[in-house]
mmCIF file of C-alpha atoms in Angstrom:
data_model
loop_
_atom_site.group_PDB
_atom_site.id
_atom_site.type_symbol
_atom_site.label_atom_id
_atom_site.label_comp_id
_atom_site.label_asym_id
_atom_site.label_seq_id
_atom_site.Cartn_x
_atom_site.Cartn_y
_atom_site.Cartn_z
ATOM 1 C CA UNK A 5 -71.149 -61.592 67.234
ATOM 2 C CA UNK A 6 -67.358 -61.653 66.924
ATOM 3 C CA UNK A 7 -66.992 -59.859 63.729
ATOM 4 C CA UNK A 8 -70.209 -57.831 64.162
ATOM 5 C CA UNK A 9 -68.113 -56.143 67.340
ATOM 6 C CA UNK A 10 -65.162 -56.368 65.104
ATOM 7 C CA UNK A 11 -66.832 -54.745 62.454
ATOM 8 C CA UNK A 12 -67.790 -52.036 64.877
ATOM 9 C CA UNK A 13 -65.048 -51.153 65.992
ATOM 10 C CA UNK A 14 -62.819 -50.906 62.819
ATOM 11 C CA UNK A 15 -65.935 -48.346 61.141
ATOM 12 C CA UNK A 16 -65.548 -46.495 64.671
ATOM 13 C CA UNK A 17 -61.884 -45.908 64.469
ATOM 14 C CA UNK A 18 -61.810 -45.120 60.974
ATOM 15 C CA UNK A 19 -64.734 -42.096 61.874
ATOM 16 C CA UNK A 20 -62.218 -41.160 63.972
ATOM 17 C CA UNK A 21 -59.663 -41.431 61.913
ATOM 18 C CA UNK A 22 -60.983 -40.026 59.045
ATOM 19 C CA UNK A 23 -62.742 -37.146 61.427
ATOM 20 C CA UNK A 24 -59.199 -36.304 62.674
ATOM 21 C CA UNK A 25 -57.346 -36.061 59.005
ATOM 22 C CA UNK A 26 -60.117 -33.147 58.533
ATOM 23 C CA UNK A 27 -59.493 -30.639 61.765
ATOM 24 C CA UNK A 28 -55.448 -31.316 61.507
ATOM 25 C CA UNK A 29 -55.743 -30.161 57.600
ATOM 26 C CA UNK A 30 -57.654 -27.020 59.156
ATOM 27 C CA UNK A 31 -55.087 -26.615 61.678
ATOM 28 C CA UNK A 32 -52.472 -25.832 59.397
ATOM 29 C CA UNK A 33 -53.906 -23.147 57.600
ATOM 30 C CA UNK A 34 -52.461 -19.708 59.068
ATOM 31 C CA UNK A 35 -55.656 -17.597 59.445
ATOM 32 C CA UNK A 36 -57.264 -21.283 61.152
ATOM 33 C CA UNK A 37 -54.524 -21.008 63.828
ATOM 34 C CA UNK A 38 -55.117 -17.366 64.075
ATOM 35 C CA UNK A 39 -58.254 -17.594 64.313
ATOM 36 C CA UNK A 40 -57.969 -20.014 67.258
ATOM 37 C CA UNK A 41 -55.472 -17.840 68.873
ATOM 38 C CA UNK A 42 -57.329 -14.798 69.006
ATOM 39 C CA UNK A 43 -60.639 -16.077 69.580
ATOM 40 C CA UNK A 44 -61.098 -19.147 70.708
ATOM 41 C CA UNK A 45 -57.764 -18.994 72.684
ATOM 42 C CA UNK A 46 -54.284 -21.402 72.481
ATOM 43 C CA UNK A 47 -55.876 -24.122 75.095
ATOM 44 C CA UNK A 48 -57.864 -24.955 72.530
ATOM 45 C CA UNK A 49 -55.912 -24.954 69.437
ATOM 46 C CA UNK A 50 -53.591 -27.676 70.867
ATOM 47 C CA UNK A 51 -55.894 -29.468 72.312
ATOM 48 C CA UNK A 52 -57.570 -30.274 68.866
ATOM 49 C CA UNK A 53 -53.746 -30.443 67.001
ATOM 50 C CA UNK A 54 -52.490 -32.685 69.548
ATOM 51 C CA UNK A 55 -55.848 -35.483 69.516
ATOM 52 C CA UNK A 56 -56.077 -35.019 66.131
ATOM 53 C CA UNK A 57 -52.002 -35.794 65.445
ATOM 54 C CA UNK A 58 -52.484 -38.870 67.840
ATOM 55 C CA UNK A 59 -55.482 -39.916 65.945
ATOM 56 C CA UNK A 60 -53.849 -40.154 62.344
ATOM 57 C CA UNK A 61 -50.272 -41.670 64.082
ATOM 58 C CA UNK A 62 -51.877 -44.318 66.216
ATOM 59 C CA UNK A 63 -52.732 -46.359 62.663
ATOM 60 C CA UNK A 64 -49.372 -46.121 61.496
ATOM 61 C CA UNK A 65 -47.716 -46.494 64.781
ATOM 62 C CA UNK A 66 -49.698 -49.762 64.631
ATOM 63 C CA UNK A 67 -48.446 -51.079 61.520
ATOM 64 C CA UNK A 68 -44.608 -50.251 61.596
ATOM 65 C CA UNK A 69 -44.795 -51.898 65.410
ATOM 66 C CA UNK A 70 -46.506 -55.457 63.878
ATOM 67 C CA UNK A 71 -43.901 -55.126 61.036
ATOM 68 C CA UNK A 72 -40.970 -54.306 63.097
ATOM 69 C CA UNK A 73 -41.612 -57.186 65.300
ATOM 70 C CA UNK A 74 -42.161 -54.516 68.689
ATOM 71 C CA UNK A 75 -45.232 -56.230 70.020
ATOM 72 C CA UNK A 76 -46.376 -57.493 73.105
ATOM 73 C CA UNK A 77 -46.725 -61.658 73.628
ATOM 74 C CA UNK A 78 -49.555 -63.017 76.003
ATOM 75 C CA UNK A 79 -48.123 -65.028 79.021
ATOM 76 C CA UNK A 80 -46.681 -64.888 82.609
ATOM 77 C CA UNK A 81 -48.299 -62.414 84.559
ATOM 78 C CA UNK A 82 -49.913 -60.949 81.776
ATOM 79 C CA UNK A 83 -53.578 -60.723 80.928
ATOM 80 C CA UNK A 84 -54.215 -60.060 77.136
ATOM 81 C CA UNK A 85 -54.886 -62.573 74.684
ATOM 82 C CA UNK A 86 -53.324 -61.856 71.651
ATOM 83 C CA UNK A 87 -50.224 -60.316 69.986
ATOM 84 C CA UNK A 88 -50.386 -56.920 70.412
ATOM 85 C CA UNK A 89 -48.317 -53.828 68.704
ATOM 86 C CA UNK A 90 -46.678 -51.869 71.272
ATOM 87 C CA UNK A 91 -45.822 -48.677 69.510
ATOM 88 C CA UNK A 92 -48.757 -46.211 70.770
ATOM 89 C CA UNK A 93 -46.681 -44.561 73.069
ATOM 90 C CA UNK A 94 -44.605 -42.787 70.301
ATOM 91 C CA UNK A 95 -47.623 -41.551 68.703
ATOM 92 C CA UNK A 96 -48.474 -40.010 71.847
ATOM 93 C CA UNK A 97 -44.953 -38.534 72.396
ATOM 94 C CA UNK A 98 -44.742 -37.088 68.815
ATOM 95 C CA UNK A 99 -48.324 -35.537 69.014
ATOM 96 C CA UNK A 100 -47.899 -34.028 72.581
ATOM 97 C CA UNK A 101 -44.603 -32.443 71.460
ATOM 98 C CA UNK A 102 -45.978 -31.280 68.062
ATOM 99 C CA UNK A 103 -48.870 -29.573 69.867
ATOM 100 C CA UNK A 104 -46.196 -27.983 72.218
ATOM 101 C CA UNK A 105 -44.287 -26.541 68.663
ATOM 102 C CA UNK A 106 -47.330 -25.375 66.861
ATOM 103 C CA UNK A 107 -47.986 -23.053 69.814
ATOM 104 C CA UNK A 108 -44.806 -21.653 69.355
ATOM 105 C CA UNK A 109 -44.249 -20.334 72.611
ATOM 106 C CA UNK A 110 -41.906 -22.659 75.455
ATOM 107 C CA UNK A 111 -39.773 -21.707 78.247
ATOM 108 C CA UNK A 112 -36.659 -23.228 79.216
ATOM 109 C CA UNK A 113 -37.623 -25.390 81.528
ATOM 110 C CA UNK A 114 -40.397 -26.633 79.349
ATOM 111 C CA UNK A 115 -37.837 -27.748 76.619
ATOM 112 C CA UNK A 116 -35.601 -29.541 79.172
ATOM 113 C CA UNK A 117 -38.698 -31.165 80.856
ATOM 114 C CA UNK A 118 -39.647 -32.297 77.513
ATOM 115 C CA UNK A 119 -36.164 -33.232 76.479
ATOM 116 C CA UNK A 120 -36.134 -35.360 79.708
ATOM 117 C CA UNK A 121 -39.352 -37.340 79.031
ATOM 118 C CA UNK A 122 -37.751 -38.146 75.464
ATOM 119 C CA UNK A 123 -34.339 -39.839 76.990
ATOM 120 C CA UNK A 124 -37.012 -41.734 79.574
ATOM 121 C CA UNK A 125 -39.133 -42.537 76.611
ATOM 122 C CA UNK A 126 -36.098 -43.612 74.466
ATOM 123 C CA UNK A 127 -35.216 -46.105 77.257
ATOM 124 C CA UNK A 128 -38.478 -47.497 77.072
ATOM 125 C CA UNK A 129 -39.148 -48.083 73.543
ATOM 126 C CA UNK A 130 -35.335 -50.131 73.509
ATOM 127 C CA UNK A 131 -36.938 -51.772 76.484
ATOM 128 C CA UNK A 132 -40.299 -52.605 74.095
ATOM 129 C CA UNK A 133 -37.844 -53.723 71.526
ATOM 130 C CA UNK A 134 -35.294 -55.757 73.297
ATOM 131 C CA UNK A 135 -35.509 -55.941 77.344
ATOM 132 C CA UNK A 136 -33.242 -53.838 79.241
ATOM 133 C CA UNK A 137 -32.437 -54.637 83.037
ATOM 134 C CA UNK A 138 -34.709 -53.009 85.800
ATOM 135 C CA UNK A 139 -31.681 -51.125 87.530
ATOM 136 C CA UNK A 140 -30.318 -49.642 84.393
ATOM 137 C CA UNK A 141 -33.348 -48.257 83.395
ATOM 138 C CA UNK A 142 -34.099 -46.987 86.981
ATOM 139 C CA UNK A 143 -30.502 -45.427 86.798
ATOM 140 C CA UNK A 144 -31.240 -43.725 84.010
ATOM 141 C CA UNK A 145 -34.348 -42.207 85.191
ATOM 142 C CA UNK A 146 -32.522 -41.000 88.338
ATOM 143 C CA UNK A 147 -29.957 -39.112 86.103
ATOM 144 C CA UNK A 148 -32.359 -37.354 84.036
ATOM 145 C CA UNK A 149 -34.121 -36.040 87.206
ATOM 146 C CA UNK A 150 -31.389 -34.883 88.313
ATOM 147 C CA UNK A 151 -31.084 -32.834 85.203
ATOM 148 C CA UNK A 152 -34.312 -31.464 85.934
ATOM 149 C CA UNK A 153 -33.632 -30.271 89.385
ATOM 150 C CA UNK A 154 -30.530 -28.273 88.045
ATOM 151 C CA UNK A 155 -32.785 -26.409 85.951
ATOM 152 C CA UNK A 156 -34.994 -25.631 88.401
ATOM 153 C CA UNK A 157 -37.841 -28.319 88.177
ATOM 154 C CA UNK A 158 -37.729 -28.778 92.443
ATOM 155 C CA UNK A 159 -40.044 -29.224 95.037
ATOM 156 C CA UNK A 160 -39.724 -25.952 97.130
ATOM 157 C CA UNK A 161 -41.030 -28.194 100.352
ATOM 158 C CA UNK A 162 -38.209 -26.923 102.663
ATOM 159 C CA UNK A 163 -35.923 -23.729 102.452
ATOM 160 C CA UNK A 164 -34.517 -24.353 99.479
ATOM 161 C CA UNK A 165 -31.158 -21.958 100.107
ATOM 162 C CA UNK A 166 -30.168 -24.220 102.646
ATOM 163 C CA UNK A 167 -28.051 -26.999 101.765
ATOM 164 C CA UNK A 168 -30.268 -29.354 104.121
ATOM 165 C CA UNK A 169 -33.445 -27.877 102.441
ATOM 166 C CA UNK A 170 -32.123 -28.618 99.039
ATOM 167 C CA UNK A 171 -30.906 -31.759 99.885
ATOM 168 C CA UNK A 172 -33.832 -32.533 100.926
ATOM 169 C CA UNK A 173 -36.258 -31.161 98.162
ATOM 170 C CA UNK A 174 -33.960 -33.232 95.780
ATOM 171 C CA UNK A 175 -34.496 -35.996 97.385
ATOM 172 C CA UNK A 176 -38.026 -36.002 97.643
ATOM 173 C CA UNK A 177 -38.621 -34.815 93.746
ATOM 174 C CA UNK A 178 -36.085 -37.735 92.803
ATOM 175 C CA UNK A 179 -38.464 -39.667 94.287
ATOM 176 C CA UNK A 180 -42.178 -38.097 92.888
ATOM 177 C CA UNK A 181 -41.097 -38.276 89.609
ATOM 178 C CA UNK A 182 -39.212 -41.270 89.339
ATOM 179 C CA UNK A 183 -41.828 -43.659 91.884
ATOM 180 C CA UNK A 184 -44.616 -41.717 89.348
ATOM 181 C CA UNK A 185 -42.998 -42.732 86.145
ATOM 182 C CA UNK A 186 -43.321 -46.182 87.257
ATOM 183 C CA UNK A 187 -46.334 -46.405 88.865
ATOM 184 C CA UNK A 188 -47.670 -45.180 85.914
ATOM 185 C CA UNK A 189 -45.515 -47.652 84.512
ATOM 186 C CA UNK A 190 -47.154 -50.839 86.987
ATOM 187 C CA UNK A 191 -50.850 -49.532 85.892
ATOM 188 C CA UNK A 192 -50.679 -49.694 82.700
ATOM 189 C CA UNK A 193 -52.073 -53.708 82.627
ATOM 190 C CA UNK A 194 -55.545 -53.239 80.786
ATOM 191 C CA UNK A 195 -56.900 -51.922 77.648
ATOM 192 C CA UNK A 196 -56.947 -48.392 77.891
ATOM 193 C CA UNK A 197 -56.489 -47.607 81.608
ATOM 194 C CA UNK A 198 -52.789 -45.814 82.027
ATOM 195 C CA UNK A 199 -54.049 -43.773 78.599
ATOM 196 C CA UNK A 200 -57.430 -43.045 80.526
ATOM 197 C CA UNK A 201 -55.954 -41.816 83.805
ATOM 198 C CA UNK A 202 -53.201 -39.766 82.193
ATOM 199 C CA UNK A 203 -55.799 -38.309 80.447
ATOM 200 C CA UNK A 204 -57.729 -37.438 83.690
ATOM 201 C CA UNK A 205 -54.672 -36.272 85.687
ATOM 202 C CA UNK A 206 -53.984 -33.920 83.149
ATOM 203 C CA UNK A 207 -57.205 -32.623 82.489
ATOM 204 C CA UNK A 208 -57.265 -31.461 86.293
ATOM 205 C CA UNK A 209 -53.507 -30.505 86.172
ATOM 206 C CA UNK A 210 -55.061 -28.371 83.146
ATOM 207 C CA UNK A 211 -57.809 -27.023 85.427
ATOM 208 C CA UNK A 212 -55.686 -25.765 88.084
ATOM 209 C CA UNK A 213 -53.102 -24.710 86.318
ATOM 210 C CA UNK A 214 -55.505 -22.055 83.817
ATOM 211 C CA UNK A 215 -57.270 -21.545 87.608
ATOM 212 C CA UNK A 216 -53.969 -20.154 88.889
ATOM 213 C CA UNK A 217 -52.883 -18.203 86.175
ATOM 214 C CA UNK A 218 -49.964 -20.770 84.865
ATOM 215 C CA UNK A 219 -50.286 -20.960 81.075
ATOM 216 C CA UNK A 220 -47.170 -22.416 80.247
ATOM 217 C CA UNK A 221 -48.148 -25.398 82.739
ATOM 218 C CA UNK A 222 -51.583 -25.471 81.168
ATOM 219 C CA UNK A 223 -50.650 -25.808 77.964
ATOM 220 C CA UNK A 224 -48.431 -28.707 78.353
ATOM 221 C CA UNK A 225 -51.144 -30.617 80.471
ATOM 222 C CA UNK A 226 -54.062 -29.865 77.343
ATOM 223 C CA UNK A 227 -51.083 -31.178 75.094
ATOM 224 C CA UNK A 228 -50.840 -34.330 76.990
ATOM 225 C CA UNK A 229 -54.756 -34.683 77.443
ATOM 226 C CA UNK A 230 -55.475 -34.508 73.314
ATOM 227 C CA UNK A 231 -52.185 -36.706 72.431
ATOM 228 C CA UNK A 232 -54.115 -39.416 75.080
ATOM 229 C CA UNK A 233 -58.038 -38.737 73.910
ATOM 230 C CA UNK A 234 -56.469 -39.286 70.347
ATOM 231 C CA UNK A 235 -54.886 -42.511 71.107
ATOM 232 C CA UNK A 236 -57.585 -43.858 73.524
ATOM 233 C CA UNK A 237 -59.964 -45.599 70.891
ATOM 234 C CA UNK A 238 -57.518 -47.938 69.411
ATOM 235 C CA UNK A 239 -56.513 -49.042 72.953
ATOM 236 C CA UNK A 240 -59.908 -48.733 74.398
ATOM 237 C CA UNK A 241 -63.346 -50.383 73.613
ATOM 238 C CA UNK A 242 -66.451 -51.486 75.410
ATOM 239 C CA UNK A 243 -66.640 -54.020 72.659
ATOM 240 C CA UNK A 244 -63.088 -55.595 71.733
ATOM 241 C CA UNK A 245 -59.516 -55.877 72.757
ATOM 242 C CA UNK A 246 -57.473 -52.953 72.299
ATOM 243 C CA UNK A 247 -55.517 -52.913 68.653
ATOM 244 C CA UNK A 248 -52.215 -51.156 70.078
ATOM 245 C CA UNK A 249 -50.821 -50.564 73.392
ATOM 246 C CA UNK A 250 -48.851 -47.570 74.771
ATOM 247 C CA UNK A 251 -45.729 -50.053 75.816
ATOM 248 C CA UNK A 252 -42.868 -49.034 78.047
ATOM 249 C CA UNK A 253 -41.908 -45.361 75.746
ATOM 250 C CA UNK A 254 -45.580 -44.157 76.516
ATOM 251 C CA UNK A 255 -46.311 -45.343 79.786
ATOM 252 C CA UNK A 256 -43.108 -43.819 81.254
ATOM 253 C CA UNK A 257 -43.057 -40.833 78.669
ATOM 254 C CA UNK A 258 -46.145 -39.659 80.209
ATOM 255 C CA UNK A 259 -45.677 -40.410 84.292
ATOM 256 C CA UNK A 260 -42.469 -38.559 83.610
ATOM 257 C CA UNK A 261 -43.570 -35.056 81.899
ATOM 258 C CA UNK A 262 -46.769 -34.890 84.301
ATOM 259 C CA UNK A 263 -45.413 -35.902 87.537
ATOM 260 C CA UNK A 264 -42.601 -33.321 86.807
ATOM 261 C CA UNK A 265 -45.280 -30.911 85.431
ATOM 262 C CA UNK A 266 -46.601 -30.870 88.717
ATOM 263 C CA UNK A 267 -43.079 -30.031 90.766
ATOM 264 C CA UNK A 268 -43.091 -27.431 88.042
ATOM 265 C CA UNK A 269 -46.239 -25.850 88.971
ATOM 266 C CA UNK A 270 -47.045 -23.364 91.902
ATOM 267 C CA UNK A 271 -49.935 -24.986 94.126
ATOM 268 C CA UNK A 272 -50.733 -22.197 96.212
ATOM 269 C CA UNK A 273 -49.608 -19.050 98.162
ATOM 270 C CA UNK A 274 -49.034 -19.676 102.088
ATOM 271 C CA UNK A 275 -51.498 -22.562 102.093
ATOM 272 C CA UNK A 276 -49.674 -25.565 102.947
ATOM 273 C CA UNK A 277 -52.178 -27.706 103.242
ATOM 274 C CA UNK A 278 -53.377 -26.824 99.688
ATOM 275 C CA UNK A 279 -49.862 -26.817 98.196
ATOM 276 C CA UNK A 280 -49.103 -30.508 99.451
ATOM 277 C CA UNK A 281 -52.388 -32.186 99.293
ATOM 278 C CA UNK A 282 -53.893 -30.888 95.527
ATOM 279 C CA UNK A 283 -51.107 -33.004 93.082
ATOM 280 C CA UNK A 284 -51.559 -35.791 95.955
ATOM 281 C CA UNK A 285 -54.716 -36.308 95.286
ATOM 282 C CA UNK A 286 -54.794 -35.436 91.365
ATOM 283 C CA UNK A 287 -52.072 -38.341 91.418
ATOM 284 C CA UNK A 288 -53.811 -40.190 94.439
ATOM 285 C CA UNK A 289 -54.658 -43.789 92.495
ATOM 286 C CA UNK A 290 -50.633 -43.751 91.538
ATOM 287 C CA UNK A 291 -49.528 -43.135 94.442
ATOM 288 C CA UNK A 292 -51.976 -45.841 96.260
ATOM 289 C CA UNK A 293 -50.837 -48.359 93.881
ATOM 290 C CA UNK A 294 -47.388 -48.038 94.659
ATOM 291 C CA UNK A 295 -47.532 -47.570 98.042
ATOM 292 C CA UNK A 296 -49.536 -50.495 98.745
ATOM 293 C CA UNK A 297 -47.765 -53.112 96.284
ATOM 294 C CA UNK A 298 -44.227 -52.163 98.571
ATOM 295 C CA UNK A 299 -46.043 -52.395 101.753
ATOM 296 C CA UNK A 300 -47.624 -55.933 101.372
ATOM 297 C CA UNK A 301 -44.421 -57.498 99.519
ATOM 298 C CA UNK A 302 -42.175 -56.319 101.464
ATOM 299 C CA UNK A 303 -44.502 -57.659 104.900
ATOM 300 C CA UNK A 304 -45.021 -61.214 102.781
ATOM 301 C CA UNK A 305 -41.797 -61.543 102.474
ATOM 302 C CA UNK A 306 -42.144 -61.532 98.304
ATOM 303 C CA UNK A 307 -39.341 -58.968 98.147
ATOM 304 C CA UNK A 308 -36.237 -59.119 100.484
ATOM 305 C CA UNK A 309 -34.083 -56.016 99.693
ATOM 306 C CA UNK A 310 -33.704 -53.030 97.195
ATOM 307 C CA UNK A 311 -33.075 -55.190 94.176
ATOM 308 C CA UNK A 312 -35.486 -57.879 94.324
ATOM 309 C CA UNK A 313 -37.902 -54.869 95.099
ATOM 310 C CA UNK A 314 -37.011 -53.387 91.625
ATOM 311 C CA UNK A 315 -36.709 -56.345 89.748
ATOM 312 C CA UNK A 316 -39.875 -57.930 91.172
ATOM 313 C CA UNK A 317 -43.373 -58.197 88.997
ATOM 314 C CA UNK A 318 -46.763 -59.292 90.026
ATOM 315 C CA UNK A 319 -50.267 -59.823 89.603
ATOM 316 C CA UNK A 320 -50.746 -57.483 92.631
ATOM 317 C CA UNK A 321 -51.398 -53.851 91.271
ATOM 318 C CA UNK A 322 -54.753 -52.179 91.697
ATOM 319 C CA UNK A 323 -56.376 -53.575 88.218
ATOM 320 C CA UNK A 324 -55.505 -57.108 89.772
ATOM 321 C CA UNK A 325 -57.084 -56.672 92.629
ATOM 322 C CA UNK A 326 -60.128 -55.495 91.605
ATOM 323 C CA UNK A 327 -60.744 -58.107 88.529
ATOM 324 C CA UNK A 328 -60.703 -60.526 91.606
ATOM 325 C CA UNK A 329 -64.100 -58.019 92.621
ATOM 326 C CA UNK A 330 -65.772 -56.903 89.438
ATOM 327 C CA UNK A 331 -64.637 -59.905 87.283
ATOM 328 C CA UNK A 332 -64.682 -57.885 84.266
ATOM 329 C CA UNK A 333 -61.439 -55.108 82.989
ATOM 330 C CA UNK A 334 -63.565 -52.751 81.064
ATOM 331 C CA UNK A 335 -65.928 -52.709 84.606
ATOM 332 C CA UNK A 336 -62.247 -52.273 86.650
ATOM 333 C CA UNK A 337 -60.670 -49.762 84.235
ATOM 334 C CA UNK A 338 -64.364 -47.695 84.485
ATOM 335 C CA UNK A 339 -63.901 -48.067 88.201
ATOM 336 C CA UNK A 340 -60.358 -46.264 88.391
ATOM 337 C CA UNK A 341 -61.390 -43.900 86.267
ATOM 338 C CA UNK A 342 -64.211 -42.875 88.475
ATOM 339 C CA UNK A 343 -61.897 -43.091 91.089
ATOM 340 C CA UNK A 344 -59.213 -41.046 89.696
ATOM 341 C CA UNK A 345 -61.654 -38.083 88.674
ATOM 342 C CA UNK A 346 -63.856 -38.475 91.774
ATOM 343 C CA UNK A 347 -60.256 -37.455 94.004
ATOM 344 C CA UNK A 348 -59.653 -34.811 90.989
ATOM 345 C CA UNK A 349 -62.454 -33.272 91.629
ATOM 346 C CA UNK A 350 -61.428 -33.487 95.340
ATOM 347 C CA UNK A 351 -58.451 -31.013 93.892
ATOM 348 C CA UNK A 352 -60.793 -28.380 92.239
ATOM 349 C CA UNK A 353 -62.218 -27.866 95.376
ATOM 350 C CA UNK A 354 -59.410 -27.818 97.584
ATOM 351 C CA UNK A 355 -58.465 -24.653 95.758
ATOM 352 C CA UNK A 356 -60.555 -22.926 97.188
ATOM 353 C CA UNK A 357 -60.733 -24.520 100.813
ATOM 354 C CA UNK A 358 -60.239 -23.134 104.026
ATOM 355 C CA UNK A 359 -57.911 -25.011 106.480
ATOM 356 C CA UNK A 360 -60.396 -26.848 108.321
ATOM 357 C CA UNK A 361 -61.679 -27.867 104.278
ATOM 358 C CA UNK A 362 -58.756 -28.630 102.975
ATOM 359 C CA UNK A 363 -58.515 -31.267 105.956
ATOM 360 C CA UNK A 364 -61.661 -32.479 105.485
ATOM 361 C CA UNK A 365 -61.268 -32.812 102.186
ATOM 362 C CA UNK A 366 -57.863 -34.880 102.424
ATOM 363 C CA UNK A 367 -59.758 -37.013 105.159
ATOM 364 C CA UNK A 368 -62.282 -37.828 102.421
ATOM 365 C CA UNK A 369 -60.158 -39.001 99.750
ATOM 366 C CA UNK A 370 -58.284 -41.466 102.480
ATOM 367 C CA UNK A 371 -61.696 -42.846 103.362
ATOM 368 C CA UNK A 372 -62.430 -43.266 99.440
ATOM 369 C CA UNK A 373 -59.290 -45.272 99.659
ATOM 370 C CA UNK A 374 -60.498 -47.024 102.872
ATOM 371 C CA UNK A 375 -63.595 -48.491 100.765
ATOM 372 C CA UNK A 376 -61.702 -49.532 98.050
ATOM 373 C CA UNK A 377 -59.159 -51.523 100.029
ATOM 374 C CA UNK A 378 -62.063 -53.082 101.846
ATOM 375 C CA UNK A 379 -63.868 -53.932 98.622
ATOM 376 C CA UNK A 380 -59.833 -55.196 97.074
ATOM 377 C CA UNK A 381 -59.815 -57.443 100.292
ATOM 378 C CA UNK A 382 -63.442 -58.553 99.812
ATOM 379 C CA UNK A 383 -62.146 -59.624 96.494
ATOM 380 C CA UNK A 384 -59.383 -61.523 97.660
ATOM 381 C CA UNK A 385 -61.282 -63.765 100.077
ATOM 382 C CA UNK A 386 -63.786 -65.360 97.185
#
């Protein structure tokens, strides 16, 4: 049965593989791309460059990681069984940015956006290699926001030509993008799941983004959808263990450009409601995680201050919890991603919503996340 599945799998990813060689050949030829341009339109075209780059690094990315020695070892709080190459991230971050340059059309705050996810990625793939300490690399991620908010990239929450008001919407984008990074950061602890909901939160970052007449945003968020569907099966299988994992560069590389992505975008005109609540819930299973790992370690006493709060790690994040109810990761990774595009789909509508909606519709998601704390809980008294 072993090598049947293995078997399986390997003729699968070589499909894709092979399937992917073919449209990014296509892709290069001129009259292809103009083709695509004109008719089919750019969303499109870099969708199919980006998951088709992804598709034909991932292999390599694979090999150079197991002969470089930049793999991931079973143990401690970890729940893989075997050696696993950690370099999937960099395909990922060299197909997203390759589909951003074969469009051929970026802004300036695009460029340093994706410039900043680079020196966050860079810190994590020295951190894949050889470890670096918690506080450094949180310093770093600090400084590179804010790089972003002096271009621009700021939540426009309070008046922002007030010095209290930008204070303030500093503050509070320092900490979206940089508690985002690393949630996405925490979550990525089973085959396939931080690739499967980065693919989801940018497919409805996508969706609003084209819905609202914000290209530039849509673009990037289709980039970062086909870099993850092209990387997704070699980390992800109904069958087998993933073959490569996105490591530290990827995980943060992609918390960073889409939680900033979403400072970036405009939400809605004079609809408060709609403005705050739509990236909250596109980023709602993120945001849960974090909040309630902080919340019941700092009440059980498992972290004391600041720095045991960064430096801490646990089996306590969302996938944990539910293994403890589903006893199976492929059945807890399908879970959060149901979860993740049930409250996306919560978004969509909220678009459209009237106040009294819009309410409603926030009062759904938090009894969603009622239900799954109760069934977490249920879990954690078997």
């Amino acid at each position: 049965m072993f090598s049947r599945e293995n078997s399986w799998k390997a003729s699968f990813q070589r499909i894709v593989w092979l399937s992917a060689l073919i449209v990014f050949l296509l892709l290069l030829i001129p009259i292809v791309r103009h083709i695509f341009f004109e008719q089919f339109g750019r969303w499109l075209y870099i969708f199919l460059f980006a998951f088709s780059t992804a598709a034909l690094l991932t292999p390599v990315m694979t090999a150079i990681a197991t002969k470089a020695g930049i793999v991931d070892i079973p143990g401690g709080r970890k729940i893989h069984s075997k050696v696993t190459p950690l370099l999937g991230g960099v395909a990922i971050i060299i197909s997203f940015i390759s589909a951003l340059l074969a469009n051929m059309i970026l802004d300036t705050r695009d460029i340093t956006l994706i410039a900043g996810g680079t020196v966050v990625a860079i810190v994590g793939l020295i951190d894949d290699w050889k470890n670096i300490r918690a506080d450094y690399k949180l310093f770093i991620q600090i400084f590179v926001v804010i790089l972003l908010i002096r271009s621009g990239i700021i939540l426009n929450l309070f008046p922002i030509h007030t010095t209290w008001g930008y204070l303030l919407n500093a503050a509070l984008s320092i900490i979206w993008i940089v508690g985002l990074t690393n949630a996405m950061n925490f979550i990525d602890g089973m085959d396939g799941l931080a690739t499967g909901v980065s693919a989801i939160i940018s497919l409805f970052l996508g969706l609003v983004a084209f819905q609202t007449n914000q290209p530039f945003m849509g673009w990037i968020a289709i980039a970062m959808l086909g870099s993850c569907l092209g990387f997704l099966p070699f980390n992800f299988s109904l069958h087998k263990r993933a073959s490569i994992f996105l490591g530290d560069a990827g995980s943060t590389f992609v918390g960073f450009v889409l939680s900033a992505l979403a400072i970036k975008a405009a939400w809605a005109d004079n609809n408060p409601i709609v403005s705050f609540a739509t990236p909250v819930l596109i980023f709602w299973v993120l945001i849960y995680d974090m909040a309630y790992i902080s919340i019941e370690r700092i009440i059980s006493g498992k972290v004391k201050n600041f720095r045991d709060w960064i430096d801490y790690v646990g089996t306590d994040h969302i996938h944990h919890r539910l293994l403890a109810v589903f006893g199976d990761r492929r059945k807890v990774v399908l879970f959060i991603f149901f979860l993740c595009a049930t409250l996306g789909i919560s978004a969509i509508i909220l678009r459209n919503a009237r106040l009294i909606d819009g309410i409603l519709t926030v009062l759904q998601a938090f009894l969603i996340t009622v239900i799954v704390s109760i069934l977490e809980y249920s879990g954690r008294k078997r």
